[in-house]
Amino acid sequence: MSAEPHLPSLTDAPGQLDFEVIESRDARRARISTGALIGVVGLLLGALFFSTTGSADFALSDAFADVQLPTISVPGAPTVAVAAVACLLAAAAFLSGRMRGRERVIAGVIAGLAVVIGFLTWAAAGRDLPFPVANQLAGTVFTATPLILGALCGVVGERAGVVNVSIEGQFLTAAFAAALVGSITQSIPAALFAAVLAGVLMAAVLALFAIRYLVDQVVLGVVINLLASGITGFLFDQLVQPNSRALNSAPTMDAIAIPLLSDIPLLGPVLFQQTILVYLAVIAVVVVWFGLYRTRWGLRVRAVGEHPKAADTVGISVKRVRWQAVLAAGVFSGLGGAFFTVGSIGSFSKDLTAGNGFIALAAVIMGRWHPVLAATMALFFGFVVQMASQLQTLNTPVPSQFLLMLPYVATIIAVAGLIGRTRAPAADGVPYAK
């Protein structure tokens, strides 16, 4: 968005200047698409109002919690109606074009909360079982963990100007390495080390062909994904599956409870009683933010991603910095891949990651290549995935096939509708050669 000052006239009050903000074409398109999308969702909630009967119960504690919090009951139809009206008002505010900056953020947050509350109220209204809020929150954090690590992988690499479409392939290779080494050694640290090494090696393949040989980075990422799928599938069929007891039975991580904090009702088990990978994901967000915006190395990474020629003229080795960024990003993809095996089920199966690398890439775009925002978008996707799982247990009148594809539908809608055109780093995906 750009602003052009309105020149003061004789009618202006003394000491005051009137500034007229002129909206760019891309910003206007994004605003209108966002408002239209929120309006459509509001109309859908309005239609769901007519099929909402009874009250909706929300259980704040699970059955095994030491401290049992009360179950909240809300009237179904009125709550859905209020949520629909809130969405329509937010949509009208977006379409009017009168909001700026923080006002749009507030309207977007209100609309998002209204959608979640309205939809969950409709799904839980009149059901025999309450909606498990504690399980929803815990599952969101758990499910979002690999997405956060994958999003950080994409942020670090693309901030340096290297598009990373191969997060899925790095996930898959790291998951296979963690399962294999973990099964052989029965050691979680060894499995994590193998996963990180596999992620870095796949990142090195990306860096070699993208930086050294200037291959188209999007095509290269697709090829790496296919390569990872083919290699892990072949090794699984030929090596692992015939010896699954010895080579596909890795140990899994236990939850680590932080004293005192884990005893907090509701939020304690959700935030402070998780596996080491969850804690590493949170720490990684802080480390990446600090590294990119508070260190000299981060300044160089952002410089070669925005204007590599200018960075080269002041003595910064563009290729070296890009190599460093891509390899560092491979560490995060390796940890994210380990989640799918030693972080959860302890075994590997072909194409285990099931498109999570592409969802992480969508979180990078939605998060505007910022580590904190990308992690927030990863939490959003984790929330949708967990919600789809919870709704299946409530016997909601939604086809199970739609619930399974709900996370991917949300990804497409969020990227295409809520974000519109975003500005990537100027040199993102552009090979550099002197």
PDB file of N, CA, C and O in Angstrom, residues 286-349:
ATOM      1  N   VAL A 286      11.889 -18.981  17.660  1.00  0.00           N
ATOM      2  CA  VAL A 286      12.622 -17.864  18.271  1.00  0.00           C
ATOM      3  C   VAL A 286      14.019 -17.753  17.667  1.00  0.00           C
ATOM      4  O   VAL A 286      14.489 -16.652  17.350  1.00  0.00           O
ATOM      5  N   VAL A 287      14.679 -18.894  17.479  1.00  0.00           N
ATOM      6  CA  VAL A 287      16.045 -18.882  16.936  1.00  0.00           C
ATOM      7  C   VAL A 287      16.060 -18.331  15.516  1.00  0.00           C
ATOM      8  O   VAL A 287      16.919 -17.507  15.156  1.00  0.00           O
ATOM      9  N   VAL A 288      15.117 -18.757  14.684  1.00  0.00           N
ATOM     10  CA  VAL A 288      15.084 -18.277  13.300  1.00  0.00           C
ATOM     11  C   VAL A 288      14.758 -16.791  13.253  1.00  0.00           C
ATOM     12  O   VAL A 288      15.370 -16.031  12.490  1.00  0.00           O
ATOM     13  N   TRP A 289      13.803 -16.362  14.076  1.00  0.00           N
ATOM     14  CA  TRP A 289      13.486 -14.923  14.101  1.00  0.00           C
ATOM     15  C   TRP A 289      14.700 -14.113  14.524  1.00  0.00           C
ATOM     16  O   TRP A 289      15.029 -13.108  13.890  1.00  0.00           O
ATOM     17  N   PHE A 290      15.358 -14.535  15.577  1.00  0.00           N
ATOM     18  CA  PHE A 290      16.542 -13.807  16.051  1.00  0.00           C
ATOM     19  C   PHE A 290      17.653 -13.859  15.011  1.00  0.00           C
ATOM     20  O   PHE A 290      18.318 -12.847  14.749  1.00  0.00           O
ATOM     21  N   GLY A 291      17.855 -15.031  14.410  1.00  0.00           N
ATOM     22  CA  GLY A 291      18.921 -15.158  13.426  1.00  0.00           C
ATOM     23  C   GLY A 291      18.706 -14.303  12.194  1.00  0.00           C
ATOM     24  O   GLY A 291      19.649 -13.717  11.654  1.00  0.00           O
ATOM     25  N   LEU A 292      17.463 -14.197  11.743  1.00  0.00           N
ATOM     26  CA  LEU A 292      17.186 -13.436  10.524  1.00  0.00           C
ATOM     27  C   LEU A 292      17.163 -11.927  10.755  1.00  0.00           C
ATOM     28  O   LEU A 292      17.543 -11.158   9.868  1.00  0.00           O
ATOM     29  N   TYR A 293      16.716 -11.500  11.930  1.00  0.00           N
ATOM     30  CA  TYR A 293      16.478 -10.065  12.133  1.00  0.00           C
ATOM     31  C   TYR A 293      17.374  -9.414  13.181  1.00  0.00           C
ATOM     32  O   TYR A 293      17.293  -8.203  13.358  1.00  0.00           O
ATOM     33  N   ARG A 294      18.218 -10.187  13.841  1.00  0.00           N
ATOM     34  CA  ARG A 294      19.053  -9.595  14.889  1.00  0.00           C
ATOM     35  C   ARG A 294      20.534  -9.971  14.763  1.00  0.00           C
ATOM     36  O   ARG A 294      21.301  -9.702  15.678  1.00  0.00           O
ATOM     37  N   THR A 295      20.926 -10.605  13.666  1.00  0.00           N
ATOM     38  CA  THR A 295      22.330 -10.984  13.497  1.00  0.00           C
ATOM     39  C   THR A 295      22.843 -10.506  12.145  1.00  0.00           C
ATOM     40  O   THR A 295      22.063 -10.251  11.215  1.00  0.00           O
ATOM     41  N   ARG A 296      24.156 -10.412  12.049  1.00  0.00           N
ATOM     42  CA  ARG A 296      24.773 -10.010  10.785  1.00  0.00           C
ATOM     43  C   ARG A 296      24.519 -11.059   9.707  1.00  0.00           C
ATOM     44  O   ARG A 296      24.293 -10.731   8.540  1.00  0.00           O
ATOM     45  N   TRP A 297      24.567 -12.335  10.106  1.00  0.00           N
ATOM     46  CA  TRP A 297      24.310 -13.387   9.129  1.00  0.00           C
ATOM     47  C   TRP A 297      22.896 -13.274   8.565  1.00  0.00           C
ATOM     48  O   TRP A 297      22.677 -13.437   7.368  1.00  0.00           O
ATOM     49  N   GLY A 298      21.923 -13.005   9.431  1.00  0.00           N
ATOM     50  CA  GLY A 298      20.556 -12.855   8.963  1.00  0.00           C
ATOM     51  C   GLY A 298      20.401 -11.679   8.014  1.00  0.00           C
ATOM     52  O   GLY A 298      19.653 -11.753   7.033  1.00  0.00           O
ATOM     53  N   LEU A 299      21.122 -10.596   8.281  1.00  0.00           N
ATOM     54  CA  LEU A 299      21.084  -9.454   7.372  1.00  0.00           C
ATOM     55  C   LEU A 299      21.632  -9.832   6.007  1.00  0.00           C
ATOM     56  O   LEU A 299      21.092  -9.426   4.970  1.00  0.00           O
ATOM     57  N   ARG A 300      22.686 -10.641   6.000  1.00  0.00           N
ATOM     58  CA  ARG A 300      23.248 -11.079   4.719  1.00  0.00           C
ATOM     59  C   ARG A 300      22.292 -12.016   3.983  1.00  0.00           C
ATOM     60  O   ARG A 300      22.158 -11.938   2.753  1.00  0.00           O
ATOM     61  N   VAL A 301      21.628 -12.888   4.734  1.00  0.00           N
ATOM     62  CA  VAL A 301      20.653 -13.785   4.115  1.00  0.00           C
ATOM     63  C   VAL A 301      19.543 -12.981   3.446  1.00  0.00           C
ATOM     64  O   VAL A 301      19.182 -13.228   2.284  1.00  0.00           O
ATOM     65  N   ARG A 302      19.003 -12.023   4.146  1.00  0.00           N
ATOM     66  CA  ARG A 302      17.925 -11.212   3.568  1.00  0.00           C
ATOM     67  C   ARG A 302      18.427 -10.348   2.420  1.00  0.00           C
ATOM     68  O   ARG A 302      17.693 -10.075   1.470  1.00  0.00           O
ATOM     69  N   ALA A 303      19.695  -9.932   2.488  1.00  0.00           N
ATOM     70  CA  ALA A 303      20.261  -9.110   1.406  1.00  0.00           C
ATOM     71  C   ALA A 303      20.384  -9.909   0.111  1.00  0.00           C
ATOM     72  O   ALA A 303      20.003  -9.425  -0.963  1.00  0.00           O
ATOM     73  N   VAL A 304      20.890 -11.139   0.202  1.00  0.00           N
ATOM     74  CA  VAL A 304      21.047 -11.929  -1.025  1.00  0.00           C
ATOM     75  C   VAL A 304      19.695 -12.407  -1.541  1.00  0.00           C
ATOM     76  O   VAL A 304      19.571 -12.759  -2.727  1.00  0.00           O
ATOM     77  N   GLY A 305      18.666 -12.412  -0.684  1.00  0.00           N
ATOM     78  CA  GLY A 305      17.338 -12.769  -1.145  1.00  0.00           C
ATOM     79  C   GLY A 305      16.597 -11.610  -1.781  1.00  0.00           C
ATOM     80  O   GLY A 305      15.679 -11.820  -2.574  1.00  0.00           O
ATOM     81  N   GLU A 306      16.983 -10.392  -1.451  1.00  0.00           N
ATOM     82  CA  GLU A 306      16.327  -9.210  -2.012  1.00  0.00           C
ATOM     83  C   GLU A 306      17.086  -8.633  -3.200  1.00  0.00           C
ATOM     84  O   GLU A 306      16.503  -8.344  -4.234  1.00  0.00           O
ATOM     85  N   HIS A 307      18.391  -8.469  -3.050  1.00  0.00           N
ATOM     86  CA  HIS A 307      19.174  -7.838  -4.120  1.00  0.00           C
ATOM     87  C   HIS A 307      20.574  -8.441  -4.115  1.00  0.00           C
ATOM     88  O   HIS A 307      21.525  -7.863  -3.575  1.00  0.00           O
ATOM     89  N   PRO A 308      20.728  -9.624  -4.723  1.00  0.00           N
ATOM     90  CA  PRO A 308      22.027 -10.301  -4.666  1.00  0.00           C
ATOM     91  C   PRO A 308      23.157  -9.523  -5.321  1.00  0.00           C
ATOM     92  O   PRO A 308      24.300  -9.584  -4.861  1.00  0.00           O
ATOM     93  N   LYS A 309      22.862  -8.791  -6.383  1.00  0.00           N
ATOM     94  CA  LYS A 309      23.929  -8.042  -7.050  1.00  0.00           C
ATOM     95  C   LYS A 309      24.472  -6.950  -6.134  1.00  0.00           C
ATOM     96  O   LYS A 309      25.702  -6.737  -6.043  1.00  0.00           O
ATOM     97  N   ALA A 310      23.588  -6.259  -5.428  1.00  0.00           N
ATOM     98  CA  ALA A 310      24.047  -5.240  -4.489  1.00  0.00           C
ATOM     99  C   ALA A 310      24.844  -5.871  -3.355  1.00  0.00           C
ATOM    100  O   ALA A 310      25.862  -5.321  -2.916  1.00  0.00           O
ATOM    101  N   ALA A 311      24.400  -7.043  -2.876  1.00  0.00           N
ATOM    102  CA  ALA A 311      25.147  -7.727  -1.826  1.00  0.00           C
ATOM    103  C   ALA A 311      26.522  -8.147  -2.322  1.00  0.00           C
ATOM    104  O   ALA A 311      27.517  -8.073  -1.583  1.00  0.00           O
ATOM    105  N   ASP A 312      26.594  -8.573  -3.560  1.00  0.00           N
ATOM    106  CA  ASP A 312      27.882  -8.984  -4.138  1.00  0.00           C
ATOM    107  C   ASP A 312      28.848  -7.814  -4.250  1.00  0.00           C
ATOM    108  O   ASP A 312      30.057  -7.964  -4.027  1.00  0.00           O
ATOM    109  N   THR A 313      28.318  -6.654  -4.568  1.00  0.00           N
ATOM    110  CA  THR A 313      29.205  -5.486  -4.734  1.00  0.00           C
ATOM    111  C   THR A 313      29.840  -5.026  -3.429  1.00  0.00           C
ATOM    112  O   THR A 313      30.879  -4.372  -3.449  1.00  0.00           O
ATOM    113  N   VAL A 314      29.246  -5.365  -2.302  1.00  0.00           N
ATOM    114  CA  VAL A 314      29.834  -4.974  -1.009  1.00  0.00           C
ATOM    115  C   VAL A 314      30.635  -6.118  -0.390  1.00  0.00           C
ATOM    116  O   VAL A 314      30.997  -6.067   0.790  1.00  0.00           O
ATOM    117  N   GLY A 315      30.906  -7.153  -1.176  1.00  0.00           N
ATOM    118  CA  GLY A 315      31.798  -8.210  -0.724  1.00  0.00           C
ATOM    119  C   GLY A 315      31.139  -9.422  -0.118  1.00  0.00           C
ATOM    120  O   GLY A 315      31.830 -10.285   0.438  1.00  0.00           O
ATOM    121  N   ILE A 316      29.820  -9.542  -0.208  1.00  0.00           N
ATOM    122  CA  ILE A 316      29.122 -10.712   0.330  1.00  0.00           C
ATOM    123  C   ILE A 316      29.084 -11.797  -0.742  1.00  0.00           C
ATOM    124  O   ILE A 316      28.680 -11.538  -1.882  1.00  0.00           O
ATOM    125  N   SER A 317      29.522 -12.990  -0.394  1.00  0.00           N
ATOM    126  CA  SER A 317      29.469 -14.110  -1.319  1.00  0.00           C
ATOM    127  C   SER A 317      28.042 -14.634  -1.383  1.00  0.00           C
ATOM    128  O   SER A 317      27.564 -15.292  -0.446  1.00  0.00           O
ATOM    129  N   VAL A 318      27.351 -14.347  -2.467  1.00  0.00           N
ATOM    130  CA  VAL A 318      25.943 -14.710  -2.593  1.00  0.00           C
ATOM    131  C   VAL A 318      25.769 -16.221  -2.539  1.00  0.00           C
ATOM    132  O   VAL A 318      24.915 -16.736  -1.808  1.00  0.00           O
ATOM    133  N   LYS A 319      26.583 -16.941  -3.273  1.00  0.00           N
ATOM    134  CA  LYS A 319      26.429 -18.400  -3.321  1.00  0.00           C
ATOM    135  C   LYS A 319      26.736 -19.025  -1.970  1.00  0.00           C
ATOM    136  O   LYS A 319      26.060 -19.976  -1.545  1.00  0.00           O
ATOM    137  N   ARG A 320      27.738 -18.518  -1.274  1.00  0.00           N
ATOM    138  CA  ARG A 320      28.076 -19.088   0.026  1.00  0.00           C
ATOM    139  C   ARG A 320      26.946 -18.886   1.026  1.00  0.00           C
ATOM    140  O   ARG A 320      26.572 -19.813   1.750  1.00  0.00           O
ATOM    141  N   VAL A 321      26.392 -17.685   1.054  1.00  0.00           N
ATOM    142  CA  VAL A 321      25.297 -17.413   1.989  1.00  0.00           C
ATOM    143  C   VAL A 321      24.080 -18.259   1.647  1.00  0.00           C
ATOM    144  O   VAL A 321      23.401 -18.791   2.533  1.00  0.00           O
ATOM    145  N   ARG A 322      23.795 -18.428   0.362  1.00  0.00           N
ATOM    146  CA  ARG A 322      22.652 -19.254  -0.027  1.00  0.00           C
ATOM    147  C   ARG A 322      22.883 -20.715   0.341  1.00  0.00           C
ATOM    148  O   ARG A 322      21.954 -21.396   0.798  1.00  0.00           O
ATOM    149  N   TRP A 323      24.094 -21.212   0.163  1.00  0.00           N
ATOM    150  CA  TRP A 323      24.405 -22.567   0.590  1.00  0.00           C
ATOM    151  C   TRP A 323      24.173 -22.722   2.089  1.00  0.00           C
ATOM    152  O   TRP A 323      23.567 -23.689   2.550  1.00  0.00           O
ATOM    153  N   GLN A 324      24.667 -21.762   2.854  1.00  0.00           N
ATOM    154  CA  GLN A 324      24.514 -21.831   4.302  1.00  0.00           C
ATOM    155  C   GLN A 324      23.040 -21.844   4.699  1.00  0.00           C
ATOM    156  O   GLN A 324      22.623 -22.616   5.578  1.00  0.00           O
ATOM    157  N   ALA A 325      22.245 -20.992   4.068  1.00  0.00           N
ATOM    158  CA  ALA A 325      20.826 -20.897   4.421  1.00  0.00           C
ATOM    159  C   ALA A 325      20.084 -22.181   4.069  1.00  0.00           C
ATOM    160  O   ALA A 325      19.268 -22.676   4.865  1.00  0.00           O
ATOM    161  N   VAL A 326      20.351 -22.737   2.900  1.00  0.00           N
ATOM    162  CA  VAL A 326      19.637 -23.943   2.479  1.00  0.00           C
ATOM    163  C   VAL A 326      20.018 -25.130   3.365  1.00  0.00           C
ATOM    164  O   VAL A 326      19.157 -25.931   3.754  1.00  0.00           O
ATOM    165  N   LEU A 327      21.300 -25.252   3.700  1.00  0.00           N
ATOM    166  CA  LEU A 327      21.715 -26.352   4.576  1.00  0.00           C
ATOM    167  C   LEU A 327      21.152 -26.185   5.990  1.00  0.00           C
ATOM    168  O   LEU A 327      20.745 -27.165   6.620  1.00  0.00           O
ATOM    169  N   ALA A 328      21.143 -24.948   6.492  1.00  0.00           N
ATOM    170  CA  ALA A 328      20.541 -24.705   7.805  1.00  0.00           C
ATOM    171  C   ALA A 328      19.054 -25.035   7.777  1.00  0.00           C
ATOM    172  O   ALA A 328      18.508 -25.591   8.746  1.00  0.00           O
ATOM    173  N   ALA A 329      18.390 -24.717   6.680  1.00  0.00           N
ATOM    174  CA  ALA A 329      16.967 -25.047   6.555  1.00  0.00           C
ATOM    175  C   ALA A 329      16.755 -26.550   6.571  1.00  0.00           C
ATOM    176  O   ALA A 329      15.731 -27.040   7.058  1.00  0.00           O
ATOM    177  N   GLY A 330      17.726 -27.307   6.055  1.00  0.00           N
ATOM    178  CA  GLY A 330      17.614 -28.754   6.056  1.00  0.00           C
ATOM    179  C   GLY A 330      17.557 -29.349   7.454  1.00  0.00           C
ATOM    180  O   GLY A 330      16.975 -30.424   7.657  1.00  0.00           O
ATOM    181  N   VAL A 331      18.143 -28.677   8.429  1.00  0.00           N
ATOM    182  CA  VAL A 331      18.064 -29.143   9.819  1.00  0.00           C
ATOM    183  C   VAL A 331      16.613 -29.166  10.285  1.00  0.00           C
ATOM    184  O   VAL A 331      16.148 -30.129  10.915  1.00  0.00           O
ATOM    185  N   PHE A 332      15.873 -28.107   9.969  1.00  0.00           N
ATOM    186  CA  PHE A 332      14.473 -28.027  10.406  1.00  0.00           C
ATOM    187  C   PHE A 332      13.603 -29.057   9.690  1.00  0.00           C
ATOM    188  O   PHE A 332      12.722 -29.662  10.302  1.00  0.00           O
ATOM    189  N   SER A 333      13.855 -29.261   8.394  1.00  0.00           N
ATOM    190  CA  SER A 333      13.070 -30.279   7.689  1.00  0.00           C
ATOM    191  C   SER A 333      13.391 -31.675   8.220  1.00  0.00           C
ATOM    192  O   SER A 333      12.516 -32.543   8.260  1.00  0.00           O
ATOM    193  N   GLY A 334      14.652 -31.901   8.622  1.00  0.00           N
ATOM    194  CA  GLY A 334      14.999 -33.190   9.205  1.00  0.00           C
ATOM    195  C   GLY A 334      14.267 -33.452  10.506  1.00  0.00           C
ATOM    196  O   GLY A 334      13.733 -34.546  10.735  1.00  0.00           O
ATOM    197  N   LEU A 335      14.216 -32.446  11.378  1.00  0.00           N
ATOM    198  CA  LEU A 335      13.473 -32.591  12.630  1.00  0.00           C
ATOM    199  C   LEU A 335      11.977 -32.786  12.358  1.00  0.00           C
ATOM    200  O   LEU A 335      11.313 -33.583  13.031  1.00  0.00           O
ATOM    201  N   GLY A 336      11.465 -32.056  11.372  1.00  0.00           N
ATOM    202  CA  GLY A 336      10.057 -32.225  11.030  1.00  0.00           C
ATOM    203  C   GLY A 336       9.759 -33.618  10.502  1.00  0.00           C
ATOM    204  O   GLY A 336       8.716 -34.200  10.814  1.00  0.00           O
ATOM    205  N   GLY A 337      10.670 -34.177   9.709  1.00  0.00           N
ATOM    206  CA  GLY A 337      10.467 -35.532   9.208  1.00  0.00           C
ATOM    207  C   GLY A 337      10.507 -36.571  10.302  1.00  0.00           C
ATOM    208  O   GLY A 337       9.762 -37.561  10.268  1.00  0.00           O
ATOM    209  N   ALA A 338      11.372 -36.362  11.305  1.00  0.00           N
ATOM    210  CA  ALA A 338      11.457 -37.310  12.417  1.00  0.00           C
ATOM    211  C   ALA A 338      10.144 -37.407  13.177  1.00  0.00           C
ATOM    212  O   ALA A 338       9.843 -38.441  13.789  1.00  0.00           O
ATOM    213  N   PHE A 339       9.345 -36.344  13.148  1.00  0.00           N
ATOM    214  CA  PHE A 339       8.062 -36.357  13.857  1.00  0.00           C
ATOM    215  C   PHE A 339       7.165 -37.488  13.373  1.00  0.00           C
ATOM    216  O   PHE A 339       6.442 -38.099  14.173  1.00  0.00           O
ATOM    217  N   PHE A 340       7.192 -37.784  12.080  1.00  0.00           N
ATOM    218  CA  PHE A 340       6.247 -38.744  11.512  1.00  0.00           C
ATOM    219  C   PHE A 340       6.559 -40.185  11.911  1.00  0.00           C
ATOM    220  O   PHE A 340       5.714 -41.070  11.718  1.00  0.00           O
ATOM    221  N   THR A 341       7.746 -40.432  12.446  1.00  0.00           N
ATOM    222  CA  THR A 341       8.102 -41.794  12.842  1.00  0.00           C
ATOM    223  C   THR A 341       8.392 -41.851  14.348  1.00  0.00           C
ATOM    224  O   THR A 341       7.519 -42.202  15.123  1.00  0.00           O
ATOM    225  N   VAL A 342       9.586 -41.443  14.751  1.00  0.00           N
ATOM    226  CA  VAL A 342       9.913 -41.541  16.182  1.00  0.00           C
ATOM    227  C   VAL A 342       9.126 -40.532  17.008  1.00  0.00           C
ATOM    228  O   VAL A 342       9.013 -40.687  18.225  1.00  0.00           O
ATOM    229  N   GLY A 343       8.573 -39.513  16.377  1.00  0.00           N
ATOM    230  CA  GLY A 343       7.778 -38.538  17.112  1.00  0.00           C
ATOM    231  C   GLY A 343       6.335 -38.929  17.282  1.00  0.00           C
ATOM    232  O   GLY A 343       5.594 -38.269  18.024  1.00  0.00           O
ATOM    233  N   SER A 344       5.900 -40.008  16.630  1.00  0.00           N
ATOM    234  CA  SER A 344       4.488 -40.376  16.727  1.00  0.00           C
ATOM    235  C   SER A 344       4.284 -41.889  16.744  1.00  0.00           C
ATOM    236  O   SER A 344       4.115 -42.478  17.810  1.00  0.00           O
ATOM    237  N   ILE A 345       4.356 -42.543  15.569  1.00  0.00           N
ATOM    238  CA  ILE A 345       3.938 -43.944  15.500  1.00  0.00           C
ATOM    239  C   ILE A 345       5.100 -44.926  15.589  1.00  0.00           C
ATOM    240  O   ILE A 345       4.882 -46.117  15.823  1.00  0.00           O
ATOM    241  N   GLY A 346       6.336 -44.498  15.354  1.00  0.00           N
ATOM    242  CA  GLY A 346       7.482 -45.374  15.508  1.00  0.00           C
ATOM    243  C   GLY A 346       7.770 -46.284  14.337  1.00  0.00           C
ATOM    244  O   GLY A 346       8.650 -47.144  14.426  1.00  0.00           O
ATOM    245  N   SER A 347       7.073 -46.117  13.223  1.00  0.00           N
ATOM    246  CA  SER A 347       7.322 -46.957  12.052  1.00  0.00           C
ATOM    247  C   SER A 347       7.133 -46.128  10.790  1.00  0.00           C
ATOM    248  O   SER A 347       6.532 -45.049  10.818  1.00  0.00           O
ATOM    249  N   PHE A 348       7.646 -46.657   9.686  1.00  0.00           N
ATOM    250  CA  PHE A 348       7.588 -45.946   8.414  1.00  0.00           C
ATOM    251  C   PHE A 348       6.711 -46.724   7.443  1.00  0.00           C
ATOM    252  O   PHE A 348       6.677 -47.948   7.446  1.00  0.00           O
ATOM    253  N   SER A 349       5.989 -45.968   6.608  1.00  0.00           N
ATOM    254  CA  SER A 349       5.255 -46.546   5.487  1.00  0.00           C
ATOM    255  C   SER A 349       5.430 -45.637   4.285  1.00  0.00           C
ATOM    256  O   SER A 349       5.786 -44.464   4.431  1.00  0.00           O
TER     257      SER A 349
END
